[in-house]
Short mmCIF file of C-alpha atoms and ligand atoms in Angstrom, two decimals:
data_model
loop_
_atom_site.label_atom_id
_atom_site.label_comp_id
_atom_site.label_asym_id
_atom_site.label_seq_id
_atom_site.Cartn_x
_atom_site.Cartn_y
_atom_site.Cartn_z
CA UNK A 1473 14.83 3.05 -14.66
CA UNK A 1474 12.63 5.80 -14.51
CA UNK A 1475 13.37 9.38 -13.43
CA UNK A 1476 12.18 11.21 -10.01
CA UNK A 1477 14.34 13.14 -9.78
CA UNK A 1478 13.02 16.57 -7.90
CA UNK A 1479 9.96 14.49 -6.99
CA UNK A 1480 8.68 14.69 -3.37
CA UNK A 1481 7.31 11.12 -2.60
CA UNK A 1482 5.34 10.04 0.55
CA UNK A 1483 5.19 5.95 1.32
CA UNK A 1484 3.10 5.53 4.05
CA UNK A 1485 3.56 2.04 5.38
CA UNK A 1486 7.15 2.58 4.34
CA UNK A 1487 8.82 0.94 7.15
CA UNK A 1488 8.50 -2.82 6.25
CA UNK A 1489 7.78 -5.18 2.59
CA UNK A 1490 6.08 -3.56 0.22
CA UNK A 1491 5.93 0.19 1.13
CA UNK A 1492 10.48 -0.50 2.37
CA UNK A 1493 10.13 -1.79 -0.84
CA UNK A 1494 9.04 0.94 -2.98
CA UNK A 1495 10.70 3.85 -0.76
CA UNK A 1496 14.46 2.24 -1.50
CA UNK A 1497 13.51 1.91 -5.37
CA UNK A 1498 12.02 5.30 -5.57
CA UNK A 1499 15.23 6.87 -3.66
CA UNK A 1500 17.38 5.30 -5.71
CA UNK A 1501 15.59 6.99 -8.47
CA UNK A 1502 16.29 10.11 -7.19
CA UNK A 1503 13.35 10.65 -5.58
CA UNK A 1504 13.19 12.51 -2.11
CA UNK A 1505 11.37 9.96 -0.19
CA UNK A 1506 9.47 10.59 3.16
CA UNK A 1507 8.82 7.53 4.92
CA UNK A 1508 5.70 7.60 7.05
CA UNK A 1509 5.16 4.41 9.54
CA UNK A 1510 3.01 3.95 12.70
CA UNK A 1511 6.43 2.02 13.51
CA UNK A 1512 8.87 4.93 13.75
CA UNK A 1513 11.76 2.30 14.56
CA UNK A 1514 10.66 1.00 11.13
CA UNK A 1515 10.37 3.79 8.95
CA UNK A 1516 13.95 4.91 10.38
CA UNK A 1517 15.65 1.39 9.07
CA UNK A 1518 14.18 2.27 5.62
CA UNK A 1519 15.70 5.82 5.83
CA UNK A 1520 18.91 4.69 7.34
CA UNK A 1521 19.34 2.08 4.35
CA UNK A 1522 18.44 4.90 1.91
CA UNK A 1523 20.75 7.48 3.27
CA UNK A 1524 23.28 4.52 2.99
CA UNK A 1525 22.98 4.56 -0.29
CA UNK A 1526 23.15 8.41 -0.83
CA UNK A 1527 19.47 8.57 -1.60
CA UNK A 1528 17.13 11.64 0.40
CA UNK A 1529 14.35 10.45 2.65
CA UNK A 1530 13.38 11.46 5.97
CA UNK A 1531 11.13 9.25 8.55
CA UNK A 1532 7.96 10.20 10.32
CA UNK A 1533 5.88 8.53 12.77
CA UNK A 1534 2.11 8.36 11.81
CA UNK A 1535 -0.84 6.82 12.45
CA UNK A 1536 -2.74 7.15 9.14
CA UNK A 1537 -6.49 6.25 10.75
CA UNK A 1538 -5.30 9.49 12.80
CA UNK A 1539 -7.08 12.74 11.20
CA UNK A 1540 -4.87 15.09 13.52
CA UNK A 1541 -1.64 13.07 13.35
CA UNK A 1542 -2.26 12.99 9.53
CA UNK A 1543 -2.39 16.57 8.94
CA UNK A 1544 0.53 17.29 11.18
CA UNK A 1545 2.75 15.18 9.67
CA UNK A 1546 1.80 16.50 6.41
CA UNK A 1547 1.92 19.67 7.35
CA UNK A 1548 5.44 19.42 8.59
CA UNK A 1549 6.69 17.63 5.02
CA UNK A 1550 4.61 20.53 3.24
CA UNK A 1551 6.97 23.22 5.41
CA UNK A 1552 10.35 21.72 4.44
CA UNK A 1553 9.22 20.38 0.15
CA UNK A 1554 8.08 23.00 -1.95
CA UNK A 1555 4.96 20.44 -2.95
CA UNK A 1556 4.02 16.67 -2.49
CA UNK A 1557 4.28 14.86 -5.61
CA UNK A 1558 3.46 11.34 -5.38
CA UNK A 1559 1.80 9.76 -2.25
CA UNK A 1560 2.98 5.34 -2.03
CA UNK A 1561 -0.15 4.13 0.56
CA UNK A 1562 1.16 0.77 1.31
CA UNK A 1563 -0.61 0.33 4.58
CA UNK A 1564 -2.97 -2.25 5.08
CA UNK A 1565 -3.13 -5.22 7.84
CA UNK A 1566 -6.16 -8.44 8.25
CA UNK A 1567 -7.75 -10.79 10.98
CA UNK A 1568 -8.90 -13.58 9.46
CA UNK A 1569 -11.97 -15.60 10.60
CA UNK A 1570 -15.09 -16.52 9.26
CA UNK A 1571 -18.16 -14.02 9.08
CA UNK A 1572 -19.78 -15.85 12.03
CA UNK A 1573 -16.12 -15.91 13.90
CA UNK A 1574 -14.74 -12.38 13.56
CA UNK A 1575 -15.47 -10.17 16.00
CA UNK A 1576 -16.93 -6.86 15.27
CA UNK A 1577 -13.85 -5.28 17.07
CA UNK A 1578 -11.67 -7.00 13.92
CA UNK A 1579 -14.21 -5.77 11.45
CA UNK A 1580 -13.95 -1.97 12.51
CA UNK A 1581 -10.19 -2.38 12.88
CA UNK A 1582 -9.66 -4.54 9.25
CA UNK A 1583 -11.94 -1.08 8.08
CA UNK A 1584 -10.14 1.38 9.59
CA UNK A 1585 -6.90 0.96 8.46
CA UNK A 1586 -7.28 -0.42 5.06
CA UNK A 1587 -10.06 2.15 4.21
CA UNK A 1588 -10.43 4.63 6.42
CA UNK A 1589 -6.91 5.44 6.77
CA UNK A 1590 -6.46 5.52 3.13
CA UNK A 1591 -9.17 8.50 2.94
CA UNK A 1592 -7.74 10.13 5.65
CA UNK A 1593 -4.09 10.36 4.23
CA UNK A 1594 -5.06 10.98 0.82
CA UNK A 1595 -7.38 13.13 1.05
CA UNK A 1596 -5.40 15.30 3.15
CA UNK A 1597 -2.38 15.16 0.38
CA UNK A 1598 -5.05 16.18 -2.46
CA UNK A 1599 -5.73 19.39 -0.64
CA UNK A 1600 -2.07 20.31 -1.04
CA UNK A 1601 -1.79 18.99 -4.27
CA UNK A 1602 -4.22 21.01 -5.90
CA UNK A 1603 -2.36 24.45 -4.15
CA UNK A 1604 0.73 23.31 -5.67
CA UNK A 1605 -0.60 22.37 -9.62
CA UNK A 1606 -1.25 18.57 -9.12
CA UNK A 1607 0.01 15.02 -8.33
CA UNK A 1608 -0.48 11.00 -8.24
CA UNK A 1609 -2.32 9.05 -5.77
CA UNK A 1610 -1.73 5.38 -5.52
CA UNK A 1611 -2.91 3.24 -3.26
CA UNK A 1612 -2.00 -0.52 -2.54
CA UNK A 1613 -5.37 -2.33 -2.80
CA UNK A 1614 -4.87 -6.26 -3.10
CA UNK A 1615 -6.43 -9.07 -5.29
CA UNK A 1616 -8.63 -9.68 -2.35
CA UNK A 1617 -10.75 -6.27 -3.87
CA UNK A 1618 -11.52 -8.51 -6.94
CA UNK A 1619 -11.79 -11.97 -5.67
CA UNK A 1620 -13.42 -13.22 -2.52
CA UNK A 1621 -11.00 -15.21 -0.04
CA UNK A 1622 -11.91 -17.69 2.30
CA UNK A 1623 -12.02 -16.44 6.46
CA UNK A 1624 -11.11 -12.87 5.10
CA UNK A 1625 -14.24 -11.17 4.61
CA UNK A 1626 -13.63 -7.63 6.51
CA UNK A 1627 -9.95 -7.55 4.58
CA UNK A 1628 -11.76 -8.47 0.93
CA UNK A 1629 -14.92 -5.92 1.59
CA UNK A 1630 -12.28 -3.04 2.73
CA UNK A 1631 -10.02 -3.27 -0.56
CA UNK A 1632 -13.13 -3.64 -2.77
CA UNK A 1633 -14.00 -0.33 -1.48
CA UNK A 1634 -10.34 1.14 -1.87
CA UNK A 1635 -10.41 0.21 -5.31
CA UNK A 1636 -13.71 2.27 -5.38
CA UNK A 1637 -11.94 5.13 -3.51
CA UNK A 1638 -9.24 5.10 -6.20
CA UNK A 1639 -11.92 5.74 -9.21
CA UNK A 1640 -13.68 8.65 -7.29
CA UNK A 1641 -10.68 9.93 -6.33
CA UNK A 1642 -9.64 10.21 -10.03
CA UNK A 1643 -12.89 11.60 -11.28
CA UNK A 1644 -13.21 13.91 -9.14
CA UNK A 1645 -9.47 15.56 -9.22
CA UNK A 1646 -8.69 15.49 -12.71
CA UNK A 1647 -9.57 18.67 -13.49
CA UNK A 1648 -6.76 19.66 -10.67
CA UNK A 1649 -4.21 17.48 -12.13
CA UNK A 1650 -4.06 14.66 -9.59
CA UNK A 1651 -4.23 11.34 -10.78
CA UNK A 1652 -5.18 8.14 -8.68
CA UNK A 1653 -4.74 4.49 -9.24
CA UNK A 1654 -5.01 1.48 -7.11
CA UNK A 1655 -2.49 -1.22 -7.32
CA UNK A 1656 -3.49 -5.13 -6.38
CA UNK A 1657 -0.41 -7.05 -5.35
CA UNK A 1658 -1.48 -11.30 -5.37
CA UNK A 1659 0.56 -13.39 -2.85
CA UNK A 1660 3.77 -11.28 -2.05
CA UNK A 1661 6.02 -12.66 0.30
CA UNK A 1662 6.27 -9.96 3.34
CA UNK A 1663 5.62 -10.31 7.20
CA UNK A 1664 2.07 -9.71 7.03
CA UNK A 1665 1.54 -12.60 4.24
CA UNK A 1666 4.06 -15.03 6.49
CA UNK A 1667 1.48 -13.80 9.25
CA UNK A 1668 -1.68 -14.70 7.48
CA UNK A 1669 0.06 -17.77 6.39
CA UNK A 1670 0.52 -19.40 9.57
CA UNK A 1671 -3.13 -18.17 10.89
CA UNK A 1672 -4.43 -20.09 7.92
CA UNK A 1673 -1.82 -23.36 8.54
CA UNK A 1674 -3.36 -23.00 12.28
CA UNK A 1675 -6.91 -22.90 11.17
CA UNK A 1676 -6.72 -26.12 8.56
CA UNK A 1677 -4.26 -27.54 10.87
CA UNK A 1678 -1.63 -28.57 8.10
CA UNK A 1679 2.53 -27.03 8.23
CA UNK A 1680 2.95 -23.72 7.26
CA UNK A 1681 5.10 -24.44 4.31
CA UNK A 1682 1.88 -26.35 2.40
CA UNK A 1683 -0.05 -22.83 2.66
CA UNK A 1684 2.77 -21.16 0.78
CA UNK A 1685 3.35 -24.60 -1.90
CA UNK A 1686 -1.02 -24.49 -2.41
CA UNK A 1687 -0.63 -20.78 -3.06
CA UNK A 1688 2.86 -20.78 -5.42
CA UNK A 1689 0.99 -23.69 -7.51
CA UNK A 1690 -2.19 -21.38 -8.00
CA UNK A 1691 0.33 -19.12 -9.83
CA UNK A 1692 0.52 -19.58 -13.87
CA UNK A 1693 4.19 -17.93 -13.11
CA UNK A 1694 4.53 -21.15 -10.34
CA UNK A 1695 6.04 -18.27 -7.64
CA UNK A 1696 4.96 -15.97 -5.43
CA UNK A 1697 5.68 -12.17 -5.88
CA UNK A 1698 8.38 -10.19 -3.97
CA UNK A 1699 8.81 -6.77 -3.14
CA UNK A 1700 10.61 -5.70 -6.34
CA UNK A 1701 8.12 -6.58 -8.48
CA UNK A 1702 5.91 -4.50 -6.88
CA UNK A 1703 8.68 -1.35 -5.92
CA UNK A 1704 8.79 -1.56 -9.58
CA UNK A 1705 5.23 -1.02 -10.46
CA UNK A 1706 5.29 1.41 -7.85
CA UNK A 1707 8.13 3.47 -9.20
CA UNK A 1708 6.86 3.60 -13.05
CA UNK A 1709 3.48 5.01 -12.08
CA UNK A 1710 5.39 7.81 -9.74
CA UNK A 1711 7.20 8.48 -12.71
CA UNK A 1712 5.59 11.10 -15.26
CA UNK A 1713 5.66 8.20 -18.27
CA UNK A 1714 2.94 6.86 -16.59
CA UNK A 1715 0.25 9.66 -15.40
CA UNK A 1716 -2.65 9.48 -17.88
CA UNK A 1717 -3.20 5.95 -15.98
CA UNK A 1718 -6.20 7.09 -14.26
CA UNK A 1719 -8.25 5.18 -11.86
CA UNK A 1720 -7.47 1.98 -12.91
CA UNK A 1721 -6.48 -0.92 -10.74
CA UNK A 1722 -3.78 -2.94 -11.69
CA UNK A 1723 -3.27 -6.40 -10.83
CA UNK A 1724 0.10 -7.88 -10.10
CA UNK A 1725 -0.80 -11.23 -8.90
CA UNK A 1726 1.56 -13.15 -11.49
CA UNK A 1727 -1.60 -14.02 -13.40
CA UNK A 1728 -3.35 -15.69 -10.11
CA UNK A 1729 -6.14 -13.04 -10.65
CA UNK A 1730 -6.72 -11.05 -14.13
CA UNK A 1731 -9.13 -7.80 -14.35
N1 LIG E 1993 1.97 -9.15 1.15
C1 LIG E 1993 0.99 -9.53 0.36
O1 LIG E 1993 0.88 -10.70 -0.03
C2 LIG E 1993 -0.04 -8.53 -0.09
C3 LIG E 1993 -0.96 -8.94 -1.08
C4 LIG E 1993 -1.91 -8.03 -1.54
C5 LIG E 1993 -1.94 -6.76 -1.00
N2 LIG E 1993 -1.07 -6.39 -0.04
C6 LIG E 1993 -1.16 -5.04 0.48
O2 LIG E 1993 0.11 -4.41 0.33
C7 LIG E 1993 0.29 -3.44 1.36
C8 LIG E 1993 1.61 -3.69 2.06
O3 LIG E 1993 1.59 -4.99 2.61
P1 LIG E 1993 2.90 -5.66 3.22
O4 LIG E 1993 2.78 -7.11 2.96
O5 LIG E 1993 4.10 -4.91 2.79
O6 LIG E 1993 2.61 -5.43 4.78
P2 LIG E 1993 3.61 -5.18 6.00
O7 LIG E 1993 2.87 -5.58 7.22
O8 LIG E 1993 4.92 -5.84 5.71
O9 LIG E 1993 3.79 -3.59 5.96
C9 LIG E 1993 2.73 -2.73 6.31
C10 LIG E 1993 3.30 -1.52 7.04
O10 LIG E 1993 2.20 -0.68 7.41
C11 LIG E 1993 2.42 -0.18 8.72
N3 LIG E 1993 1.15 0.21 9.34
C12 LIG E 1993 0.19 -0.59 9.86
N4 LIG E 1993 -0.82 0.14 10.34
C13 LIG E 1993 -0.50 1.44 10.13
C14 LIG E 1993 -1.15 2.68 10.40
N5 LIG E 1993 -2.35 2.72 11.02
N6 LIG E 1993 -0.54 3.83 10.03
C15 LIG E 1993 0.67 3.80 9.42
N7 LIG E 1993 1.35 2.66 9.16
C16 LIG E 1993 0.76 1.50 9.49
C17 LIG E 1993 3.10 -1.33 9.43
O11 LIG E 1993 3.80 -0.90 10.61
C18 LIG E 1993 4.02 -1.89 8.33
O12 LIG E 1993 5.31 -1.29 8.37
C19 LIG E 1993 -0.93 -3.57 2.26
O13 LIG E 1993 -1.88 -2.60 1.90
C20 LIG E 1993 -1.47 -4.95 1.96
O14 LIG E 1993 -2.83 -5.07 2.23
C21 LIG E 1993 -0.11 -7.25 0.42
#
């Protein structure tokens, strides 16, 4: 249990796995949570299940490759919270196909939201963070930054450079008080893995449920991750126990993939 209590928390991606995840854990630590999703229906259900539980959230639609929707939406959590402590970026999507397969419509897209976006939104919260005395960036890279994956070469290049994001991000704000870390999740099981799952069953033409055996064995723990374990990584570095963690990127991959 850790305490965020009077923190101000934005998940962006917070309307499904990892980033639903992380906003119902952080609520329930007292947090006030703002859910951000380019799926407003989906970022409502979070909020809905938080109030439910007599947490404090609110949900926003946004688009976070959007520099105009961006700022708006921050601007409008800015007006109502005193200051933005922690920003959650859980977004991130793939196409898989091989280099001489995926279209460079895929590319730009796999790019835009994974990396792209993630500049956009955060460095739109860092300008209010250093007004208001500091805060903690973290952004949900994936093992795929560290390790090259087979048919998934625009998703692999785009958290590589997230991870390198991250450590500018932290050398250049520390002197404001803003810490940044990336966080690399291995195989968790979520909608967008179940997606990638059966694109990969399709392309080797075997059932779905020997993708998700192959990938459980490479595992030392023999499982794949869920959303708690990573709401729970999430919450301890929002939590003030864990700020001098500075530009690192941690791996949570069950011990698939160590740094
Ligand atoms: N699930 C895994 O196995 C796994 C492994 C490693 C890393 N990750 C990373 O973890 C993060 C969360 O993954 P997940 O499995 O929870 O995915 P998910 O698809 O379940 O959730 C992602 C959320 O992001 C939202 N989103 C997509 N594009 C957006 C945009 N442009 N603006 C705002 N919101 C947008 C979606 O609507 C969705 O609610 C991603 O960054 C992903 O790359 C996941």
């Amino acid at each position: 249990m850790f305490d965020l209590t009077h923190k101000t928390v934005v998940v962006a991606g917070g309307g499904r796995g990892i980033g639903r995840a992380a906003s119902l854990r952080c609520a329930s630590y007292g947090a006030t949570v703002a859910v951000l999703d380019i799926d407003q229906q989906a970022a409502q259900g979070t909020v809905d299940d938080i109030l439910a539980g007599n947490g404090k959230a609110s949900a926003l639609r946004c688009d976070i490759t959007s520099r105009a929707n961006v700022r708006e939406v921050i601007d409008h959590i800015a007006k109502r919270c005193d200051r933005i402590d922690v920003l959650f970026n859980s977004v991130g999507l793939t196409r898989l196909g091989t280099i001489d397969e995926i279209s460079d419509e895929d590319f730009d897209f796999v790019l835009d939201v994974n990396l792209k976006g993630a500049f956009v939104i955060s460095s739109e919260i860092v300008k209010r963070m250093k007004a208001t005395g500091g805060g903690r960036i973290i952004h949900c890279a994936s093992y795929c930054g560290v390790k090259e994956e087979y048919a998934n070469a625009a998703y692999c290049a785009a958290k590589a450079g997230l991870i390198m994001l991250t450590r500018v991000m932290a050398l250049e704000m520390g002197e404001h008080n803003i810490s940044a870390v990336a966080i690399s999740p291995g195989n968790i099981e979520t909608e967008l893995l179940d997606q990638a799952f059966r694109r990969r069953a399709e392309m080797e033409n075997v059932d779905v449920s020997e993708i998700y055996e192959r990938a459980a064995k490479r595992v030392p723990l023999r499982r794949l991750g869920t959303v708690d374990d990573i709401a729970n990584l999430v919450a301890f570095l929002s939590s003030d126990a864990s700020f001098y963690i500075n530009g690192e990127n941690i791996m949570m991959t069950g011990g698939y993939v160590m740094n």
